CSV table of C-alpha atoms (C1' of nucleotides) in Angstrom, one decimal:
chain,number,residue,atom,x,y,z
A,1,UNK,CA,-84.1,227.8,143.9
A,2,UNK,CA,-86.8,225.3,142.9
A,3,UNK,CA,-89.4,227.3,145.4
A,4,UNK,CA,-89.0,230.6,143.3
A,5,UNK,CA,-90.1,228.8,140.4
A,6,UNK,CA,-93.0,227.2,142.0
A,7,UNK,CA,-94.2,230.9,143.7
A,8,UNK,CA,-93.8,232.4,140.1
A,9,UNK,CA,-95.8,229.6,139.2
A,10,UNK,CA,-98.7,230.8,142.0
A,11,UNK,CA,-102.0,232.1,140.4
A,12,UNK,CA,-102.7,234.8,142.8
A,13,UNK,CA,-103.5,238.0,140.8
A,14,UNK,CA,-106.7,238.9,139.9
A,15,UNK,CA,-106.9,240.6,136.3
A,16,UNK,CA,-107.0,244.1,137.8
A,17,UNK,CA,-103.6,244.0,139.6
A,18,UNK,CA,-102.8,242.4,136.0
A,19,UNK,CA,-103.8,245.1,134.3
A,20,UNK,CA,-101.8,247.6,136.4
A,21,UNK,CA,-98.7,245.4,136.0
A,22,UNK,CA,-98.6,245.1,132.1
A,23,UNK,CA,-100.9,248.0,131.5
A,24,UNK,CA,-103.2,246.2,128.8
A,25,UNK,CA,-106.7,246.3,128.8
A,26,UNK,CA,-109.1,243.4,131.0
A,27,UNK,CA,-110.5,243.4,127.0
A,28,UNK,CA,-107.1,242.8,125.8
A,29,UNK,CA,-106.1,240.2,128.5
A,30,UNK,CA,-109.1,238.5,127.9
A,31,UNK,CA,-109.1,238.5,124.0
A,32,UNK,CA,-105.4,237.2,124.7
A,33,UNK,CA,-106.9,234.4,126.3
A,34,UNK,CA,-109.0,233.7,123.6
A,35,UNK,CA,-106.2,233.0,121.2
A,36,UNK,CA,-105.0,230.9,123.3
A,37,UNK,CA,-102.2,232.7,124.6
A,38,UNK,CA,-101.7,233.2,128.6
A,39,UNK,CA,-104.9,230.7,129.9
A,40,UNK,CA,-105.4,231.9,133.9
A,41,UNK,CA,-106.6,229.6,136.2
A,42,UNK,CA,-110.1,230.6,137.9
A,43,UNK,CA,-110.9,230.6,141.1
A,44,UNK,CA,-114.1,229.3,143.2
A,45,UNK,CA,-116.0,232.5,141.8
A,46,UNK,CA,-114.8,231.8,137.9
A,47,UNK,CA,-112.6,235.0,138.3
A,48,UNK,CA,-109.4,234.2,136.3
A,49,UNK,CA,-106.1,234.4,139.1
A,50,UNK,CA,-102.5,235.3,137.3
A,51,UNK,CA,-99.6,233.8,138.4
A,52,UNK,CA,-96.3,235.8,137.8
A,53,UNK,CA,-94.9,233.9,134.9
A,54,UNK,CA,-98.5,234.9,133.5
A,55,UNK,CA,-97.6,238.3,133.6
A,56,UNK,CA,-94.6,238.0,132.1
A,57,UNK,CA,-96.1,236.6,129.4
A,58,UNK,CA,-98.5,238.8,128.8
A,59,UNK,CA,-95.5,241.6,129.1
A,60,UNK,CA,-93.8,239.7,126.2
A,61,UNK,CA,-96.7,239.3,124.4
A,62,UNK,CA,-97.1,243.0,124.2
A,63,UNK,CA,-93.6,243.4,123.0
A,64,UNK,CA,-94.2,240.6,120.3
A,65,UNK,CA,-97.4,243.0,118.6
A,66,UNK,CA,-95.3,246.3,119.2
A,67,UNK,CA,-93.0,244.8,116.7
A,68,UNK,CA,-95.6,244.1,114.3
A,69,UNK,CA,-95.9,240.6,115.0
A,70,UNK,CA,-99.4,239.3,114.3
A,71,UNK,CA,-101.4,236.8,116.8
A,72,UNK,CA,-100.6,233.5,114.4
A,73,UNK,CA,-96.9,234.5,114.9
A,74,UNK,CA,-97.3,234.9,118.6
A,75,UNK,CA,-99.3,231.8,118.6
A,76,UNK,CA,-96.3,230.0,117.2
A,77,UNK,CA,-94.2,231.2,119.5
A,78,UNK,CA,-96.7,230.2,122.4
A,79,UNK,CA,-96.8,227.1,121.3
A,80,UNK,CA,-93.0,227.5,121.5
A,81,UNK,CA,-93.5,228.0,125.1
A,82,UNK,CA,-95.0,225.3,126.0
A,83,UNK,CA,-92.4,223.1,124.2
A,84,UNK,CA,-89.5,225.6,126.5
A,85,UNK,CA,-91.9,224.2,129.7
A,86,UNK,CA,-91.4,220.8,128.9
A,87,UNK,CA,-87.5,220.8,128.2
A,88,UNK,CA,-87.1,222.8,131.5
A,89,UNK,CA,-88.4,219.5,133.0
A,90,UNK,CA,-86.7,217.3,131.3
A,91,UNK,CA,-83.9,219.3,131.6
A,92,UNK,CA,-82.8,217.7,134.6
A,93,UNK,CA,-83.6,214.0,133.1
A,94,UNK,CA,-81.6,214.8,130.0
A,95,UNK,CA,-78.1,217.0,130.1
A,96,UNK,CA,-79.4,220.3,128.7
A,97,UNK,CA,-77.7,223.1,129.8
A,98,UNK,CA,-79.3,226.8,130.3
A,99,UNK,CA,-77.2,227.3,128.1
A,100,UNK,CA,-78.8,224.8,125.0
A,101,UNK,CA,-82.5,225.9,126.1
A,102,UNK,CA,-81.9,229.4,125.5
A,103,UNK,CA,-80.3,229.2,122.1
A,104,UNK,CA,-83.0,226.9,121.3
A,105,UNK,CA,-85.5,229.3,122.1
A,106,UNK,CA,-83.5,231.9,120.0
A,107,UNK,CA,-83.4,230.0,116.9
A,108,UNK,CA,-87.3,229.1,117.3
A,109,UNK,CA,-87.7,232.9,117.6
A,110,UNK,CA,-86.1,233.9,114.9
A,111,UNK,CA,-88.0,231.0,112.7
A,112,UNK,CA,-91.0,233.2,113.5
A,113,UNK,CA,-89.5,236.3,112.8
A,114,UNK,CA,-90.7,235.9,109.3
A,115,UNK,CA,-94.3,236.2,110.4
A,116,UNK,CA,-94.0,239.9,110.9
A,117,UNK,CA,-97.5,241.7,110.3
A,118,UNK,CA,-96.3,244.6,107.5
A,119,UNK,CA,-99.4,244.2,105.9
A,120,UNK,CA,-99.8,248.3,107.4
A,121,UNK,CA,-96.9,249.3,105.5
A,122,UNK,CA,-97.9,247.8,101.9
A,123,UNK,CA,-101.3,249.5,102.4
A,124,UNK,CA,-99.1,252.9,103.2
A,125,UNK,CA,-96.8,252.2,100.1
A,126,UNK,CA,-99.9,251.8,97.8
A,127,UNK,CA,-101.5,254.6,98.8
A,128,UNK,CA,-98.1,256.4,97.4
A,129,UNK,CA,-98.7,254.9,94.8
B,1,DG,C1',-116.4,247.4,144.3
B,2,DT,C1',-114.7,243.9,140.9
B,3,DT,C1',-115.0,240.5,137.4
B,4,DC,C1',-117.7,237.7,134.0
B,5,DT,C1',-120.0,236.9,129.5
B,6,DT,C1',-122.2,238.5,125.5
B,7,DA,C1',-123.1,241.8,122.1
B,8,DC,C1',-122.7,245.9,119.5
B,9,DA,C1',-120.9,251.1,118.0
C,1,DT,C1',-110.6,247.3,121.0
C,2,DG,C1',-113.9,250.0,123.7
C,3,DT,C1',-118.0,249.9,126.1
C,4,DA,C1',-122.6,248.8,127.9
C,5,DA,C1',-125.8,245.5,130.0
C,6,DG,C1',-127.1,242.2,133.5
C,7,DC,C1',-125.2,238.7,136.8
C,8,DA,C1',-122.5,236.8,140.5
DNA sequence: GTTCTTACA
DNA sequence: TGTAAGCA
């Protein structure tokens, strides 16, 4: 199933449908961009095109800042992405499992975990104060 | 009609 | 982040 890969891999959404699909703002996509999270490619016109793993991103990435996670932290765990791209090729070359990648990913997760944005709750708990 | 960039409330 | 302006 090396062909589903490759589809998800198609940039083929322009940022409307995007927006539809993860609900988020073209403003949010595009600031997303920014930090370097989710880079679209761009067609002939310069209009950015989405491929579904894009999307998915983007979906986790909203999940990642409803937790309170700041952009540095999500930045981290971009990066993170990128490194979970380049075992998936080697994958094959080398004899990781599924299985290795995934708790891989977990532990890298949980290394950013400590990132968490409470700086909204201090300012809360000094206002108590 | 849709998206892009830049800039400002 | 939202929104407006001026292009493509």
């Amino acid at each position: 199933m090396k062909e589903k890969e490759l589809r998800r891999s198609l940039s083929v959404l322009p940022i409307g449908t995007v927006m539809k699909l993860t609900d988020l703002s073209a403003r949010q996509i595009r600031y997303y961009e920014q930090q370097g999270l989710v880079i679209p490619e761009r067609n002939e016109g310069n209009r950015r095109m989405y491929s579904l793993n894009n999307v998915d991103s983007l979906l986790e990435i909203k999940d990642y800042l409803s937790e309170g996670i700041n952009m540095a932290g999500i930045r981290q765990i971009y990066a993170q992405q990128k490194e979970e791209e380049t075992a998936q090729k080697n994958r094959l070359q080398q004899s990781l499992t599924d299985k290795d990648v995934r708790r891989i990913l977990h532990e890298e997760l949980e290394a950013v975990s400590g990132l968490t944005d409470r700086s909204q709750d201090l300012d809360i708990h000094k206002k108590k104060l």
